[in-house]
Amino acid sequence: MLGKPTINNFVALKGQRKIVCLTAYSAPMANALDPHCDMLLVGDSVGMVVYGMETTQNVDLNMMIRHGQAVMRRRKSALVVIDLPSGSYENSPKQASVTANEIMTKTGADAVKLEGGADFAPHVKCLVESGIPVLGHIGLLPQRTMAGMAFRIKGHTANEASQLHNDSNVLAEAGVFGIVMEGIVEPVAASIAKSSKVLTIGIGASAACDGQILVTDDMLGLYDAFTPKFVRKFTNLQDEISGAAECYCAAVIDGSFPAKDHLFLPKKI
Ligand code: KIV
């Protein structure tokens, strides 16, 4: 991103060019992605892709803080947003405020994201009024999807489409600086993106969104459990890692590793 990673600079990208976002959970990943991304999301998808959990529902606040701190140690120019984990904000605006404050204070991140539509407008308002920038998230909400349930795409019925429009308008009114739209049928997502006053970031939504986000482990071919339809694998790191491990295995067994260069030889006196 041009300039400092501030909400104003990020929001100013709307209408200038497409906005590039990926998830990051670790320092080396943040280091590799930062030069290419406008936003790094410390998503609660960390629970599924790093910890092998079935859903994001058991991700806790400490996990989000530790991964947020790791990402913040390497970010240079990308905005960093951290997910409020399931169970940490839904009860009341006050609960959301306590959680968001702890995340912001302990990580130094730029904003938080929470999942949910119009019902969460009071939570968003409370955070924004206390100076915490909020990114919304509507459509498919992984935190509300139980283990064993399929992720269901939203917006197939007229009712759902109008609810999604309403969610987006109400969240914008409440003060979000942008909205992630996940798993929404394309024409509905496109029509929300075109009419939205705040920037829209799509994942399985529409190319008409102001920007796109993917789970990094998905697009790198690192996540082994399943691949959603909306993912394009830009490489296959599982294969690369397996290939490297195979070479390491062969080198250890045939004795070619470690070679002289990798060893500490006595100094000549
Ligand atoms: O947790 C996450 O990674 C997310 C993205 C899918 C947007 O919320």
PDB file of C-alpha atoms and ligand atoms in Angstrom:
ATOM      1  CA  MET A   1       0.000   0.000   0.000  1.00  0.00           C
ATOM      2  CA  LEU A   2       1.220   3.488  -0.785  1.00  0.00           C
ATOM      3  CA  GLY A   3       1.991   5.500   2.328  1.00  0.00           C
ATOM      4  CA  LYS A   4       1.554   4.446   5.932  1.00  0.00           C
ATOM      5  CA  PRO A   5      -0.779   1.555   6.785  1.00  0.00           C
ATOM      6  CA  THR A   6      -3.673   3.682   7.995  1.00  0.00           C
ATOM      7  CA  ILE A   7      -7.420   3.185   7.619  1.00  0.00           C
ATOM      8  CA  ASN A   8      -7.608   6.444   5.617  1.00  0.00           C
ATOM      9  CA  ASN A   9      -4.951   5.318   3.117  1.00  0.00           C
ATOM     10  CA  PHE A  10      -6.616   1.911   2.837  1.00  0.00           C
ATOM     11  CA  VAL A  11     -10.088   3.324   2.278  1.00  0.00           C
ATOM     12  CA  ALA A  12      -8.685   5.793  -0.286  1.00  0.00           C
ATOM     13  CA  LEU A  13      -7.880   2.816  -2.539  1.00  0.00           C
ATOM     14  CA  LYS A  14     -11.624   2.397  -3.288  1.00  0.00           C
ATOM     15  CA  GLY A  15     -12.154   3.299  -6.915  1.00  0.00           C
ATOM     16  CA  GLN A  16      -8.391   3.721  -7.572  1.00  0.00           C
ATOM     17  CA  ARG A  17      -7.448   0.073  -8.106  1.00  0.00           C
ATOM     18  CA  LYS A  18      -8.406  -3.373  -6.794  1.00  0.00           C
ATOM     19  CA  ILE A  19      -7.458  -3.987  -3.159  1.00  0.00           C
ATOM     20  CA  VAL A  20      -5.284  -7.015  -2.376  1.00  0.00           C
ATOM     21  CA  CYS A  21      -5.810  -8.914   0.886  1.00  0.00           C
ATOM     22  CA  LEU A  22      -4.613 -12.260   2.271  1.00  0.00           C
ATOM     23  CA  THR A  23      -4.622 -13.951   5.651  1.00  0.00           C
ATOM     24  CA  ALA A  24      -1.425 -14.229   7.701  1.00  0.00           C
ATOM     25  CA  TYR A  25      -0.875 -15.942  11.043  1.00  0.00           C
ATOM     26  CA  SER A  26       2.900 -16.003  11.441  1.00  0.00           C
ATOM     27  CA  ALA A  27       5.945 -13.703  11.249  1.00  0.00           C
ATOM     28  CA  PRO A  28       7.569 -15.338   8.183  1.00  0.00           C
ATOM     29  CA  MET A  29       4.272 -15.338   6.279  1.00  0.00           C
ATOM     30  CA  ALA A  30       3.683 -11.673   7.130  1.00  0.00           C
ATOM     31  CA  ASN A  31       7.216 -10.913   5.919  1.00  0.00           C
ATOM     32  CA  ALA A  32       6.603 -12.666   2.578  1.00  0.00           C
ATOM     33  CA  LEU A  33       3.115 -11.225   1.971  1.00  0.00           C
ATOM     34  CA  ASP A  34       3.480  -7.651   3.232  1.00  0.00           C
ATOM     35  CA  PRO A  35       5.113  -6.222   0.074  1.00  0.00           C
ATOM     36  CA  HIS A  36       2.242  -7.521  -2.076  1.00  0.00           C
ATOM     37  CA  CYS A  37      -0.801  -6.897   0.095  1.00  0.00           C
ATOM     38  CA  ASP A  38      -2.832  -3.866   1.144  1.00  0.00           C
ATOM     39  CA  MET A  39      -4.262  -5.791   4.088  1.00  0.00           C
ATOM     40  CA  LEU A  40      -3.206  -8.825   6.106  1.00  0.00           C
ATOM     41  CA  LEU A  41      -6.024 -10.479   8.015  1.00  0.00           C
ATOM     42  CA  VAL A  42      -5.158 -12.492  11.100  1.00  0.00           C
ATOM     43  CA  GLY A  43      -8.246 -14.613  10.514  1.00  0.00           C
ATOM     44  CA  ASP A  44      -9.719 -17.119  12.909  1.00  0.00           C
ATOM     45  CA  SER A  45      -9.358 -19.528   9.971  1.00  0.00           C
ATOM     46  CA  VAL A  46      -6.016 -20.079  11.753  1.00  0.00           C
ATOM     47  CA  GLY A  47      -7.889 -22.655  13.857  1.00  0.00           C
ATOM     48  CA  MET A  48      -8.689 -24.786  10.836  1.00  0.00           C
ATOM     49  CA  VAL A  49      -5.657 -24.327   8.630  1.00  0.00           C
ATOM     50  CA  VAL A  50      -2.890 -24.245  11.262  1.00  0.00           C
ATOM     51  CA  TYR A  51      -4.362 -26.127  14.241  1.00  0.00           C
ATOM     52  CA  GLY A  52      -6.381 -28.680  12.239  1.00  0.00           C
ATOM     53  CA  MET A  53      -9.676 -27.832  14.004  1.00  0.00           C
ATOM     54  CA  GLU A  54     -12.934 -28.760  12.251  1.00  0.00           C
ATOM     55  CA  THR A  55     -14.439 -25.267  12.611  1.00  0.00           C
ATOM     56  CA  THR A  56     -13.380 -21.824  13.816  1.00  0.00           C
ATOM     57  CA  GLN A  57     -15.594 -22.065  16.891  1.00  0.00           C
ATOM     58  CA  ASN A  58     -12.941 -23.109  19.385  1.00  0.00           C
ATOM     59  CA  VAL A  59     -10.420 -20.472  18.404  1.00  0.00           C
ATOM     60  CA  ASP A  60      -9.836 -18.335  21.506  1.00  0.00           C
ATOM     61  CA  LEU A  61      -8.732 -14.813  22.257  1.00  0.00           C
ATOM     62  CA  ASN A  62      -5.205 -15.818  23.296  1.00  0.00           C
ATOM     63  CA  MET A  63      -4.623 -17.557  19.959  1.00  0.00           C
ATOM     64  CA  MET A  64      -5.724 -14.450  18.079  1.00  0.00           C
ATOM     65  CA  ILE A  65      -3.474 -12.236  20.199  1.00  0.00           C
ATOM     66  CA  ARG A  66      -0.383 -14.462  19.827  1.00  0.00           C
ATOM     67  CA  HIS A  67      -0.813 -14.774  16.049  1.00  0.00           C
ATOM     68  CA  GLY A  68      -1.607 -11.054  15.806  1.00  0.00           C
ATOM     69  CA  GLN A  69       1.617 -10.210  17.655  1.00  0.00           C
ATOM     70  CA  ALA A  70       3.621 -12.486  15.330  1.00  0.00           C
ATOM     71  CA  VAL A  71       2.211 -10.779  12.229  1.00  0.00           C
ATOM     72  CA  MET A  72       2.733  -7.288  13.664  1.00  0.00           C
ATOM     73  CA  ARG A  73       6.439  -8.069  14.257  1.00  0.00           C
ATOM     74  CA  ARG A  74       7.007  -8.299  10.477  1.00  0.00           C
ATOM     75  CA  ARG A  75       4.408  -6.076   8.830  1.00  0.00           C
ATOM     76  CA  LYS A  76       5.796  -2.987   7.176  1.00  0.00           C
ATOM     77  CA  SER A  77       3.185  -1.424   4.929  1.00  0.00           C
ATOM     78  CA  ALA A  78       0.027  -3.546   4.962  1.00  0.00           C
ATOM     79  CA  LEU A  79      -2.951  -2.797   7.186  1.00  0.00           C
ATOM     80  CA  VAL A  80      -3.337  -5.532   9.830  1.00  0.00           C
ATOM     81  CA  VAL A  81      -6.842  -6.593  10.893  1.00  0.00           C
ATOM     82  CA  ILE A  82      -7.532  -9.240  13.549  1.00  0.00           C
ATOM     83  CA  ASP A  83     -10.684 -11.353  13.872  1.00  0.00           C
ATOM     84  CA  LEU A  84     -12.708 -11.258  17.085  1.00  0.00           C
ATOM     85  CA  PRO A  85     -13.009 -14.983  17.821  1.00  0.00           C
ATOM     86  CA  SER A  86     -16.307 -16.816  18.280  1.00  0.00           C
ATOM     87  CA  GLY A  87     -17.840 -16.331  21.745  1.00  0.00           C
ATOM     88  CA  SER A  88     -15.785 -13.225  22.529  1.00  0.00           C
ATOM     89  CA  TYR A  89     -18.116 -10.443  21.333  1.00  0.00           C
ATOM     90  CA  GLU A  90     -21.641 -11.612  20.463  1.00  0.00           C
ATOM     91  CA  ASN A  91     -23.292 -11.159  23.886  1.00  0.00           C
ATOM     92  CA  SER A  92     -23.185  -7.382  24.022  1.00  0.00           C
ATOM     93  CA  PRO A  93     -21.467  -4.261  22.690  1.00  0.00           C
ATOM     94  CA  LYS A  94     -19.676  -4.094  26.072  1.00  0.00           C
ATOM     95  CA  GLN A  95     -18.258  -7.629  25.610  1.00  0.00           C
ATOM     96  CA  ALA A  96     -17.148  -6.736  22.062  1.00  0.00           C
ATOM     97  CA  SER A  97     -15.498  -3.598  23.384  1.00  0.00           C
ATOM     98  CA  VAL A  98     -13.531  -5.403  26.127  1.00  0.00           C
ATOM     99  CA  THR A  99     -12.300  -8.041  23.645  1.00  0.00           C
ATOM    100  CA  ALA A 100     -11.440  -5.585  20.876  1.00  0.00           C
ATOM    101  CA  ASN A 101      -9.579  -3.329  23.315  1.00  0.00           C
ATOM    102  CA  GLU A 102      -7.486  -6.249  24.565  1.00  0.00           C
ATOM    103  CA  ILE A 103      -6.608  -7.259  20.987  1.00  0.00           C
ATOM    104  CA  MET A 104      -5.717  -3.717  19.938  1.00  0.00           C
ATOM    105  CA  THR A 105      -3.675  -2.997  23.068  1.00  0.00           C
ATOM    106  CA  LYS A 106      -1.737  -6.256  23.101  1.00  0.00           C
ATOM    107  CA  THR A 107      -1.009  -6.433  19.349  1.00  0.00           C
ATOM    108  CA  GLY A 108      -0.955  -2.839  18.070  1.00  0.00           C
ATOM    109  CA  ALA A 109      -3.057  -3.964  15.068  1.00  0.00           C
ATOM    110  CA  ASP A 110      -4.990  -1.433  12.991  1.00  0.00           C
ATOM    111  CA  ALA A 111      -8.521  -2.827  13.214  1.00  0.00           C
ATOM    112  CA  VAL A 112     -10.686  -5.782  14.167  1.00  0.00           C
ATOM    113  CA  LYS A 113     -13.196  -7.785  12.138  1.00  0.00           C
ATOM    114  CA  LEU A 114     -16.401  -9.331  13.401  1.00  0.00           C
ATOM    115  CA  GLU A 115     -18.845 -11.691  11.694  1.00  0.00           C
ATOM    116  CA  GLY A 116     -22.519 -10.765  11.416  1.00  0.00           C
ATOM    117  CA  GLY A 117     -25.038  -8.442   9.809  1.00  0.00           C
ATOM    118  CA  ALA A 118     -27.514  -5.842  11.059  1.00  0.00           C
ATOM    119  CA  ASP A 119     -27.833  -7.517  14.488  1.00  0.00           C
ATOM    120  CA  PHE A 120     -24.258  -6.465  15.195  1.00  0.00           C
ATOM    121  CA  ALA A 121     -24.683  -2.782  14.363  1.00  0.00           C
ATOM    122  CA  PRO A 122     -24.761  -1.814  18.095  1.00  0.00           C
ATOM    123  CA  HIS A 123     -21.483  -3.719  18.642  1.00  0.00           C
ATOM    124  CA  VAL A 124     -19.855  -1.987  15.654  1.00  0.00           C
ATOM    125  CA  LYS A 125     -21.102   1.444  16.767  1.00  0.00           C
ATOM    126  CA  CYS A 126     -19.727   0.936  20.252  1.00  0.00           C
ATOM    127  CA  LEU A 127     -16.263  -0.041  18.958  1.00  0.00           C
ATOM    128  CA  VAL A 128     -16.109   2.723  16.353  1.00  0.00           C
ATOM    129  CA  GLU A 129     -17.209   5.356  18.898  1.00  0.00           C
ATOM    130  CA  SER A 130     -14.378   4.239  21.190  1.00  0.00           C
ATOM    131  CA  GLY A 131     -11.885   4.675  18.313  1.00  0.00           C
ATOM    132  CA  ILE A 132     -11.507   1.061  17.161  1.00  0.00           C
ATOM    133  CA  PRO A 133     -11.884   0.649  13.379  1.00  0.00           C
ATOM    134  CA  VAL A 134     -14.094  -2.302  12.406  1.00  0.00           C
ATOM    135  CA  LEU A 135     -14.281  -4.439   9.277  1.00  0.00           C
ATOM    136  CA  GLY A 136     -17.643  -6.197   8.834  1.00  0.00           C
ATOM    137  CA  HIS A 137     -18.184  -9.710   7.476  1.00  0.00           C
ATOM    138  CA  ILE A 138     -21.483 -10.830   5.918  1.00  0.00           C
ATOM    139  CA  GLY A 139     -22.796 -13.780   3.890  1.00  0.00           C
ATOM    140  CA  LEU A 140     -21.321 -17.132   4.785  1.00  0.00           C
ATOM    141  CA  LEU A 141     -20.257 -16.853   8.426  1.00  0.00           C
ATOM    142  CA  PRO A 142     -17.857 -19.677   9.363  1.00  0.00           C
ATOM    143  CA  GLN A 143     -18.271 -18.942  13.100  1.00  0.00           C
ATOM    144  CA  ARG A 144     -21.975 -19.884  12.826  1.00  0.00           C
ATOM    145  CA  THR A 145     -21.297 -23.131  10.943  1.00  0.00           C
ATOM    146  CA  MET A 146     -21.316 -26.218  13.187  1.00  0.00           C
ATOM    147  CA  ALA A 147     -18.909 -29.136  12.759  1.00  0.00           C
ATOM    148  CA  GLY A 148     -20.167 -31.524  10.073  1.00  0.00           C
ATOM    149  CA  MET A 149     -22.401 -28.870   8.467  1.00  0.00           C
ATOM    150  CA  ALA A 150     -21.604 -27.878   4.881  1.00  0.00           C
ATOM    151  CA  PHE A 151     -20.728 -24.219   4.281  1.00  0.00           C
ATOM    152  CA  ARG A 152     -23.871 -22.824   2.575  1.00  0.00           C
ATOM    153  CA  ILE A 153     -23.683 -20.066  -0.019  1.00  0.00           C
ATOM    154  CA  LYS A 154     -26.006 -17.139   0.745  1.00  0.00           C
ATOM    155  CA  GLY A 155     -28.303 -15.043  -1.465  1.00  0.00           C
ATOM    156  CA  HIS A 156     -30.122 -17.728  -3.455  1.00  0.00           C
ATOM    157  CA  THR A 157     -33.571 -16.474  -2.389  1.00  0.00           C
ATOM    158  CA  ALA A 158     -35.016 -12.970  -2.753  1.00  0.00           C
ATOM    159  CA  ASN A 159     -35.392 -12.858   1.028  1.00  0.00           C
ATOM    160  CA  GLU A 160     -31.736 -13.651   1.628  1.00  0.00           C
ATOM    161  CA  ALA A 161     -30.644 -11.185  -1.049  1.00  0.00           C
ATOM    162  CA  SER A 162     -32.622  -8.375   0.531  1.00  0.00           C
ATOM    163  CA  GLN A 163     -31.324  -9.313   3.994  1.00  0.00           C
ATOM    164  CA  LEU A 164     -27.729  -9.137   2.708  1.00  0.00           C
ATOM    165  CA  HIS A 165     -28.370  -5.688   1.197  1.00  0.00           C
ATOM    166  CA  ASN A 166     -29.836  -4.578   4.506  1.00  0.00           C
ATOM    167  CA  ASP A 167     -26.887  -6.044   6.475  1.00  0.00           C
ATOM    168  CA  SER A 168     -24.435  -4.166   4.318  1.00  0.00           C
ATOM    169  CA  ASN A 169     -26.320  -0.840   4.588  1.00  0.00           C
ATOM    170  CA  VAL A 170     -26.840  -1.096   8.342  1.00  0.00           C
ATOM    171  CA  LEU A 171     -23.182  -2.015   8.997  1.00  0.00           C
ATOM    172  CA  ALA A 172     -22.036   0.909   6.832  1.00  0.00           C
ATOM    173  CA  GLU A 173     -24.345   3.239   8.817  1.00  0.00           C
ATOM    174  CA  ALA A 174     -22.902   1.834  12.052  1.00  0.00           C
ATOM    175  CA  GLY A 175     -19.421   2.880  10.923  1.00  0.00           C
ATOM    176  CA  VAL A 176     -17.511  -0.098   9.471  1.00  0.00           C
ATOM    177  CA  PHE A 177     -14.739   1.012   7.112  1.00  0.00           C
ATOM    178  CA  GLY A 178     -15.299  -2.001   4.881  1.00  0.00           C
ATOM    179  CA  ILE A 179     -17.154  -5.276   4.572  1.00  0.00           C
ATOM    180  CA  VAL A 180     -15.894  -8.765   3.741  1.00  0.00           C
ATOM    181  CA  MET A 181     -18.519 -10.553   1.653  1.00  0.00           C
ATOM    182  CA  GLU A 182     -18.064 -14.308   1.780  1.00  0.00           C
ATOM    183  CA  GLY A 183     -19.875 -17.060  -0.143  1.00  0.00           C
ATOM    184  CA  ILE A 184     -22.640 -14.971  -1.761  1.00  0.00           C
ATOM    185  CA  VAL A 185     -24.213 -15.669  -5.162  1.00  0.00           C
ATOM    186  CA  GLU A 186     -22.502 -13.438  -7.718  1.00  0.00           C
ATOM    187  CA  PRO A 187     -25.296 -11.114  -8.904  1.00  0.00           C
ATOM    188  CA  VAL A 188     -26.303 -10.319  -5.316  1.00  0.00           C
ATOM    189  CA  ALA A 189     -22.687  -9.713  -4.275  1.00  0.00           C
ATOM    190  CA  ALA A 190     -22.102  -7.550  -7.376  1.00  0.00           C
ATOM    191  CA  SER A 191     -25.171  -5.443  -6.689  1.00  0.00           C
ATOM    192  CA  ILE A 192     -24.126  -4.895  -3.034  1.00  0.00           C
ATOM    193  CA  ALA A 193     -20.566  -4.048  -4.147  1.00  0.00           C
ATOM    194  CA  LYS A 194     -21.799  -1.518  -6.701  1.00  0.00           C
ATOM    195  CA  SER A 195     -24.124   0.259  -4.262  1.00  0.00           C
ATOM    196  CA  SER A 196     -22.006   0.051  -1.093  1.00  0.00           C
ATOM    197  CA  LYS A 197     -20.768   3.309   0.430  1.00  0.00           C
ATOM    198  CA  VAL A 198     -17.924   1.448   2.163  1.00  0.00           C
ATOM    199  CA  LEU A 199     -15.356  -0.728   0.446  1.00  0.00           C
ATOM    200  CA  THR A 200     -16.198  -4.347  -0.196  1.00  0.00           C
ATOM    201  CA  ILE A 201     -13.758  -7.253  -0.115  1.00  0.00           C
ATOM    202  CA  GLY A 202     -14.928 -10.454  -1.741  1.00  0.00           C
ATOM    203  CA  ILE A 203     -14.184 -14.105  -1.065  1.00  0.00           C
ATOM    204  CA  GLY A 204     -16.417 -16.325  -3.162  1.00  0.00           C
ATOM    205  CA  ALA A 205     -18.506 -13.233  -3.935  1.00  0.00           C
ATOM    206  CA  SER A 206     -17.883 -11.106  -7.058  1.00  0.00           C
ATOM    207  CA  ALA A 207     -15.101  -9.558  -9.131  1.00  0.00           C
ATOM    208  CA  ALA A 208     -17.095  -6.329  -8.787  1.00  0.00           C
ATOM    209  CA  CYS A 209     -15.948  -6.041  -5.150  1.00  0.00           C
ATOM    210  CA  ASP A 210     -13.362  -3.339  -4.429  1.00  0.00           C
ATOM    211  CA  GLY A 211     -10.876  -6.027  -3.424  1.00  0.00           C
ATOM    212  CA  GLN A 212     -10.390  -9.738  -2.900  1.00  0.00           C
ATOM    213  CA  ILE A 213      -9.177 -11.893  -0.030  1.00  0.00           C
ATOM    214  CA  LEU A 214      -8.224 -15.563   0.178  1.00  0.00           C
ATOM    215  CA  VAL A 215      -6.977 -17.754   2.988  1.00  0.00           C
ATOM    216  CA  THR A 216      -3.254 -17.843   2.168  1.00  0.00           C
ATOM    217  CA  ASP A 217      -2.874 -21.525   2.997  1.00  0.00           C
ATOM    218  CA  ASP A 218      -5.643 -22.279   0.465  1.00  0.00           C
ATOM    219  CA  MET A 219      -4.066 -20.339  -2.375  1.00  0.00           C
ATOM    220  CA  LEU A 220      -0.633 -21.820  -1.617  1.00  0.00           C
ATOM    221  CA  GLY A 221      -2.006 -25.371  -1.642  1.00  0.00           C
ATOM    222  CA  LEU A 222      -1.019 -25.844   1.996  1.00  0.00           C
ATOM    223  CA  TYR A 223      -4.432 -26.617   3.508  1.00  0.00           C
ATOM    224  CA  ASP A 224      -5.115 -30.321   3.197  1.00  0.00           C
ATOM    225  CA  ALA A 225      -8.709 -30.797   4.457  1.00  0.00           C
ATOM    226  CA  PHE A 226     -10.755 -29.376   1.555  1.00  0.00           C
ATOM    227  CA  THR A 227     -10.626 -26.709  -1.147  1.00  0.00           C
ATOM    228  CA  PRO A 228     -13.648 -24.404  -1.521  1.00  0.00           C
ATOM    229  CA  LYS A 229     -14.828 -23.690  -5.099  1.00  0.00           C
ATOM    230  CA  PHE A 230     -13.796 -20.043  -4.780  1.00  0.00           C
ATOM    231  CA  VAL A 231     -10.124 -20.869  -4.197  1.00  0.00           C
ATOM    232  CA  ARG A 232      -7.534 -20.708  -6.944  1.00  0.00           C
ATOM    233  CA  LYS A 233      -4.334 -22.510  -6.008  1.00  0.00           C
ATOM    234  CA  PHE A 234      -1.488 -20.305  -7.196  1.00  0.00           C
ATOM    235  CA  THR A 235       1.038 -22.983  -6.241  1.00  0.00           C
ATOM    236  CA  ASN A 236       1.116 -26.321  -4.445  1.00  0.00           C
ATOM    237  CA  LEU A 237       3.334 -26.029  -1.386  1.00  0.00           C
ATOM    238  CA  GLN A 238       2.228 -29.405   0.029  1.00  0.00           C
ATOM    239  CA  ASP A 239       3.917 -31.020  -2.994  1.00  0.00           C
ATOM    240  CA  GLU A 240       6.966 -28.722  -2.684  1.00  0.00           C
ATOM    241  CA  ILE A 241       7.347 -29.523   1.026  1.00  0.00           C
ATOM    242  CA  SER A 242       6.913 -33.220   0.453  1.00  0.00           C
ATOM    243  CA  GLY A 243       9.523 -33.090  -2.354  1.00  0.00           C
ATOM    244  CA  ALA A 244      12.012 -31.249  -0.109  1.00  0.00           C
ATOM    245  CA  ALA A 245      11.426 -33.727   2.741  1.00  0.00           C
ATOM    246  CA  GLU A 246      12.028 -36.606   0.321  1.00  0.00           C
ATOM    247  CA  CYS A 247      15.386 -35.075  -0.741  1.00  0.00           C
ATOM    248  CA  TYR A 248      16.355 -34.483   2.921  1.00  0.00           C
ATOM    249  CA  CYS A 249      15.464 -38.069   3.776  1.00  0.00           C
ATOM    250  CA  ALA A 250      17.599 -39.402   0.914  1.00  0.00           C
ATOM    251  CA  ALA A 251      20.557 -37.153   1.879  1.00  0.00           C
ATOM    252  CA  VAL A 252      20.474 -38.238   5.539  1.00  0.00           C
ATOM    253  CA  ILE A 253      20.234 -41.899   4.628  1.00  0.00           C
ATOM    254  CA  ASP A 254      22.994 -41.826   1.979  1.00  0.00           C
ATOM    255  CA  GLY A 255      25.229 -39.745   4.304  1.00  0.00           C
ATOM    256  CA  SER A 256      25.579 -36.752   1.941  1.00  0.00           C
ATOM    257  CA  PHE A 257      24.043 -34.515   4.628  1.00  0.00           C
ATOM    258  CA  PRO A 258      25.536 -32.989   6.691  1.00  0.00           C
ATOM    259  CA  ALA A 259      28.461 -32.132   4.404  1.00  0.00           C
ATOM    260  CA  LYS A 260      31.685 -30.468   5.570  1.00  0.00           C
ATOM    261  CA  ASP A 261      30.168 -26.996   4.982  1.00  0.00           C
ATOM    262  CA  HIS A 262      27.456 -27.590   7.569  1.00  0.00           C
ATOM    263  CA  LEU A 263      29.824 -28.674  10.353  1.00  0.00           C
ATOM    264  CA  PHE A 264      31.922 -26.796  12.906  1.00  0.00           C
ATOM    265  CA  LEU A 265      35.524 -27.785  12.378  1.00  0.00           C
ATOM    266  CA  PRO A 266      38.234 -27.013  14.963  1.00  0.00           C
ATOM    267  CA  LYS A 267      39.938 -23.634  14.400  1.00  0.00           C
ATOM    268  CA  LYS A 268      43.513 -23.863  13.135  1.00  0.00           C
ATOM    269  CA  ILE A 269      45.751 -22.353  15.849  1.00  0.00           C
TER     270      ILE A 269
HETATM  271  O1  KIV B   1     -10.882 -16.116   9.126  1.00  0.00           O
HETATM  272  C1  KIV B   1     -10.668 -15.797   7.946  1.00  0.00           C
HETATM  273  O2  KIV B   1      -9.648 -16.167   7.354  1.00  0.00           O
HETATM  274  C2  KIV B   1     -11.648 -14.971   7.262  1.00  0.00           C
HETATM  275  C3  KIV B   1     -11.515 -14.844   5.780  1.00  0.00           C
HETATM  276  C4  KIV B   1     -12.057 -16.059   5.142  1.00  0.00           C
HETATM  277  C5  KIV B   1     -12.153 -13.624   5.256  1.00  0.00           C
HETATM  278  O3  KIV B   1     -12.541 -14.460   7.869  1.00  0.00           O
END
